[in-house]
Short mmCIF file of C-alpha atoms in Angstrom, two decimals:
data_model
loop_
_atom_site.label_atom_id
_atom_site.label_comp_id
_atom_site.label_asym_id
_atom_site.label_seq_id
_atom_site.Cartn_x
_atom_site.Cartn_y
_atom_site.Cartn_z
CA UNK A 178 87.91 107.27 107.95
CA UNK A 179 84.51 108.27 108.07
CA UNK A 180 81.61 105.99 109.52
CA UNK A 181 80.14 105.76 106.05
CA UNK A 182 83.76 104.41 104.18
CA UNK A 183 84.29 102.61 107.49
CA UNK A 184 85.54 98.78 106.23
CA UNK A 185 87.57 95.86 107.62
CA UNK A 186 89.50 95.28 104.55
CA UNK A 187 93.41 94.15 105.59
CA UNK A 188 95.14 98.20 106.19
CA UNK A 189 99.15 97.83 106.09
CA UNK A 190 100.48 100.74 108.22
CA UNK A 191 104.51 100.58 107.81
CA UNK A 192 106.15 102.49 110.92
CA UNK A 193 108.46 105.14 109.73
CA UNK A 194 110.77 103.83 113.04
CA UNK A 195 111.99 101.67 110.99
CA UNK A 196 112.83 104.11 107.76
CA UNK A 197 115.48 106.12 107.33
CA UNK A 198 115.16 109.13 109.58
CA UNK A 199 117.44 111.34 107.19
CA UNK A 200 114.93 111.21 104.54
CA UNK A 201 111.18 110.61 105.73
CA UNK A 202 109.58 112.43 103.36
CA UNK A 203 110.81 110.54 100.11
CA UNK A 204 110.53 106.80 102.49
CA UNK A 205 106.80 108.07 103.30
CA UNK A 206 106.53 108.60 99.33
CA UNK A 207 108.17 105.00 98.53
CA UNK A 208 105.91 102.92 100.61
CA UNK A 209 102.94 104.59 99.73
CA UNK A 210 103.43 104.37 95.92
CA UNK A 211 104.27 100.55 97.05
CA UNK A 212 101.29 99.78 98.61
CA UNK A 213 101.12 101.13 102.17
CA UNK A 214 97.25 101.73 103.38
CA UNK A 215 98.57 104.30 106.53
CA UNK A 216 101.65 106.14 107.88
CA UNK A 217 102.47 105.07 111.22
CA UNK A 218 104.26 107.23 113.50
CA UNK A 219 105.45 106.26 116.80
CA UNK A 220 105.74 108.73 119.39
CA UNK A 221 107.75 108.16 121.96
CA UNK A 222 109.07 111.03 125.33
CA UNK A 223 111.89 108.40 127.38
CA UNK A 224 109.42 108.53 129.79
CA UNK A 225 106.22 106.38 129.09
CA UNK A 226 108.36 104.44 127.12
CA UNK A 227 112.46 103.76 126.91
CA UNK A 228 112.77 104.90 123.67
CA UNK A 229 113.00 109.35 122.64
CA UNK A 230 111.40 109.83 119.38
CA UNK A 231 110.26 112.71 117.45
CA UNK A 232 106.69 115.15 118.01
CA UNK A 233 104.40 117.48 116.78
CA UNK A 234 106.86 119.50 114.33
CA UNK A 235 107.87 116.36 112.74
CA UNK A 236 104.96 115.38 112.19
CA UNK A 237 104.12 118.83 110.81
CA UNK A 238 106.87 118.20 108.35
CA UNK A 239 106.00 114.85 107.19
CA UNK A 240 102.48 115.47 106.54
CA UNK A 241 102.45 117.00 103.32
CA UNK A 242 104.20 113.85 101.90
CA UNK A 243 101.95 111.84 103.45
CA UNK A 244 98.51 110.68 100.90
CA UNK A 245 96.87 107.98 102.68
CA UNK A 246 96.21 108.03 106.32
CA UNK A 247 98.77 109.61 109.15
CA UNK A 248 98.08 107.38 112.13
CA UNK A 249 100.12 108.85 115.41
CA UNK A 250 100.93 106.45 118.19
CA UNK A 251 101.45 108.43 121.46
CA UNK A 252 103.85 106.67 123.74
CA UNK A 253 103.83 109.51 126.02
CA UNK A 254 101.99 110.99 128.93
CA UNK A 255 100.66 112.83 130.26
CA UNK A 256 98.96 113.30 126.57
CA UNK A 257 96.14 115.92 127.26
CA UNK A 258 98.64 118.80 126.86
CA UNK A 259 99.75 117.68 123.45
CA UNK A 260 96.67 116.98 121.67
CA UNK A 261 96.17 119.98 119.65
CA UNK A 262 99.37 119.97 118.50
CA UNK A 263 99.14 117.16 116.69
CA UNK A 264 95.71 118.18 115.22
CA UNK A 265 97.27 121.41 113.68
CA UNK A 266 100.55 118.95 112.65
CA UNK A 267 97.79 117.06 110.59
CA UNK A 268 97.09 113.62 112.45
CA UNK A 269 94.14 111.88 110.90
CA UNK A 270 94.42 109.29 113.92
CA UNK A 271 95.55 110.03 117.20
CA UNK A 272 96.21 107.08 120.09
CA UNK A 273 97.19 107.43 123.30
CA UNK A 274 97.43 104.62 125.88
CA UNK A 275 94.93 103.89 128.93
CA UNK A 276 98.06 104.40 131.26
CA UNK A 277 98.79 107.42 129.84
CA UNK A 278 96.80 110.22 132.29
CA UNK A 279 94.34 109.35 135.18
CA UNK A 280 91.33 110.18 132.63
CA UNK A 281 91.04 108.53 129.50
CA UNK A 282 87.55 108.79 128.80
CA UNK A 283 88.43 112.66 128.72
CA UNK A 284 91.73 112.52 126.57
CA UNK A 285 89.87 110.11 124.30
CA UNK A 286 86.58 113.09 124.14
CA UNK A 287 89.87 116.00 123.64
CA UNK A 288 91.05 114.30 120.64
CA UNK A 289 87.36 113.90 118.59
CA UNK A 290 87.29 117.35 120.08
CA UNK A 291 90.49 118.22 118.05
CA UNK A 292 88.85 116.97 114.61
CA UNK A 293 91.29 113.75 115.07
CA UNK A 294 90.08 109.87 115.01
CA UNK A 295 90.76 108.85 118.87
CA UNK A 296 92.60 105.67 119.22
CA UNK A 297 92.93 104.14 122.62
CA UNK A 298 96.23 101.70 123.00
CA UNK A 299 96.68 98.30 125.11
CA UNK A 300 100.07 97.94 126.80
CA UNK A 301 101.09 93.80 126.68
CA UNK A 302 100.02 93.55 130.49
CA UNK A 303 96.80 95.75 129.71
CA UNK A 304 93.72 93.46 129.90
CA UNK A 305 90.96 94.00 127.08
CA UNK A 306 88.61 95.05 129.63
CA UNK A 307 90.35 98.18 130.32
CA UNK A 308 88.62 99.77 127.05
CA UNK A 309 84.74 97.95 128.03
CA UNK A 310 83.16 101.56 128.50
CA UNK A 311 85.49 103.71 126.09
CA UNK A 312 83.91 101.91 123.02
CA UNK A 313 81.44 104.43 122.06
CA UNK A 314 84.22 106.64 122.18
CA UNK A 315 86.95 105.37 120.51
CA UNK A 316 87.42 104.75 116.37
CA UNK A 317 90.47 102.19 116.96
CA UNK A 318 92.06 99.97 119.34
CA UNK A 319 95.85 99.50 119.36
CA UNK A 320 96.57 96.67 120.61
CA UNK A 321 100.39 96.06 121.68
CA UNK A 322 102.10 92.89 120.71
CA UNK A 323 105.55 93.63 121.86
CA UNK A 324 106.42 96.40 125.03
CA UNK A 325 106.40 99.51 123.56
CA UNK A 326 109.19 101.70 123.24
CA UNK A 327 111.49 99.49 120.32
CA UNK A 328 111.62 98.21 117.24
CA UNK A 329 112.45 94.38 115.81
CA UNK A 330 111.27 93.07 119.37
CA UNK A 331 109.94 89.49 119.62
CA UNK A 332 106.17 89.15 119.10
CA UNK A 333 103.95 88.47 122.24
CA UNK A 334 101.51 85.42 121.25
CA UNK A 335 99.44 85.68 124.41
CA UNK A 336 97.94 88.96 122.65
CA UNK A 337 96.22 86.45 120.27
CA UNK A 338 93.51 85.79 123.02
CA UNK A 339 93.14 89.85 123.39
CA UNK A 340 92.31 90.39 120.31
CA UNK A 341 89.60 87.66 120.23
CA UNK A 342 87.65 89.01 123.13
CA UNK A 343 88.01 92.68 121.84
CA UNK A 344 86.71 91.81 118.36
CA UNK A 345 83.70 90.06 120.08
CA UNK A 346 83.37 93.06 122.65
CA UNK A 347 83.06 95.50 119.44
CA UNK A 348 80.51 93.80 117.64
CA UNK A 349 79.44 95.97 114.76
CA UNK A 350 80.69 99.19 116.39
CA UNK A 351 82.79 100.82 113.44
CA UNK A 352 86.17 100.61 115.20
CA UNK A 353 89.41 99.13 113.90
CA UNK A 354 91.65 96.75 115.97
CA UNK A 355 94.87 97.56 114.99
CA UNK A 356 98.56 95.34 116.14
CA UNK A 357 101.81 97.00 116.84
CA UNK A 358 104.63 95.02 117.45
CA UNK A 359 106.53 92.13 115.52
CA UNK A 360 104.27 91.76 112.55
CA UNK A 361 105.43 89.52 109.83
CA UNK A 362 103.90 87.08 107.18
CA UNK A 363 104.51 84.77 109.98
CA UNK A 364 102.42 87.24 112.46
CA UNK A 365 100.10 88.60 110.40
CA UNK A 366 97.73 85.97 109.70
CA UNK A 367 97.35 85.24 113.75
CA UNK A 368 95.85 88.44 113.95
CA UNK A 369 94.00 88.71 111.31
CA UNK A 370 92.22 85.44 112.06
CA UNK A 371 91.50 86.49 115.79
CA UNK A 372 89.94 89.50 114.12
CA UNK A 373 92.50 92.84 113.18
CA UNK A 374 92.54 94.70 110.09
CA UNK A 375 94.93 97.57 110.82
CA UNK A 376 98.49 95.98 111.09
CA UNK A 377 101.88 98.28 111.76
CA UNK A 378 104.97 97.00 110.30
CA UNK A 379 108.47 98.41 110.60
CA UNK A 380 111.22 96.43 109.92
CA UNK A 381 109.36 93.38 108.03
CA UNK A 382 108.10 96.79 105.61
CA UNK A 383 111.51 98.55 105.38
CA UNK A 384 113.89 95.21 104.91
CA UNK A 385 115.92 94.94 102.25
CA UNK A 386 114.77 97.95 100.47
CA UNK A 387 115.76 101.78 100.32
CA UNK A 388 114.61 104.67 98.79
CA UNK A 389 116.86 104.33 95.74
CA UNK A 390 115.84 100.61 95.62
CA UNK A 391 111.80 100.74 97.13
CA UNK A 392 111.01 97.25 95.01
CA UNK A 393 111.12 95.32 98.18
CA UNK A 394 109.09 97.39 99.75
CA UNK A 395 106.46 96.69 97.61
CA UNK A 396 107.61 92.75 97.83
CA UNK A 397 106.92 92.90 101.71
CA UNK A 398 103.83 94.67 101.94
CA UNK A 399 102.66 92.61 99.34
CA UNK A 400 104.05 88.89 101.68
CA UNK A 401 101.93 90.74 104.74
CA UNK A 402 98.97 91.35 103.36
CA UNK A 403 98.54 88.61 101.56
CA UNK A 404 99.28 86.22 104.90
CA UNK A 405 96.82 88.38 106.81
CA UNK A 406 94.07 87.58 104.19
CA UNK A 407 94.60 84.35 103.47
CA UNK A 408 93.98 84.02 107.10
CA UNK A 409 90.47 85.66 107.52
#
């Protein structure tokens, strides 16, 4: 994730939401050896968002099965008080939304402060503008395609047009534009094409498959990135 190994190459981030919560660590293990690029975890408080999730100790315990990339999606605010925690629970990314405290030039400066890549995340309603002077601060842009808060939720096509004006707005800045929300090999290739390379997956990864059957896994990461790139 450094500036130098910085590249746009298609990153499949399956969202352990959708896995089975009794047994993280050996799902984590599964999609990895399957194919997953990241580990996305979705943080949620049932008060940002409608949805109660898990935090920092959880994602103390996952880490250690986790070899690629832990990306951590904070649905919650306000954010600022959290931020360390999740630096000493081992977050390689950390996101948190422009909604999410009155000052997110500051939470985004706390979290490169904490040794973490600083995401910033766009809400459906959240206009691409919003993130115009946090670019020099941020390594990735999260850009929602369904409300946040649940899983298996319809995807939001007007985002298409979002990402398109973001990816020109970056330029050759080294920052990933990364889609949360309904991404399928139906999906994929839309954002792709407008310009993504980071794409979170839940139930399109986790379908079908289990940990004592991880095959489709494999078979679905496989279907998603191979839409996305055929796209590009």
């Amino acid at each position: 994730m450094t500036a130098q190994s910085f590249d746009r190459s298609i990153k499949i981030a399956p969202s352990i939401l959708a896995a089975d919560f009794a047994d993280f660590g050996r799902e984590i293990q599964a999609v990895e050896a399957h194919g997953a690029d990241w580990i996305h975890v979705d943080v949620m408080d049932g008060h940002f968002v409608p949805n109660l999730t898990f935090g920092p100790a959880m994602c103390k315990a996952i880490r250690p099965h986790i070899k690629t990339v832990m990306d951590v999606h904070l649905m919650i605010a306000p954010v600022d008080p959290y931020i360390d925690a999740f630096a000493d629970a081992g977050a390689d990314i950390l996101s948190a939304h422009v909604e999410a405290g009155p000052h997110i030039h500051r939470t985004l400066q706390a979290i490169r402060g904490a040794g973490m890549k600083a995401g910033v995340a766009l809400n459906p309603g959240t206009p691409a503008e919003s993130v115009e002077y946090l670019l020099d601060m941020v390594d990735l842009i999260c850009v929602m395609t369904v409300n946040p808060g649940f899983g298996g939720q319809k995807f939001i096509h007007s985002q298409i047009d979002k990402v398109k004006e973001l990816r020109a707005m970056i330029g050759d800045r080294p920052i990933h534009i990364e889609i949360d929300g309904g991404i399928d090999p139906t999906t994929a290739p839309l954002m792709t094409a407008a310009g993504a390379d980071a794409l979170v997956a839940g139930s399109a990864v986790f379908k079908g498959g289990s940990v004592i059957n991880p095959v489709p896994y494999g078979e679905n990461i496989r279907a998603i990135r191979a839409a996305a790139e055929a796209a590009r």
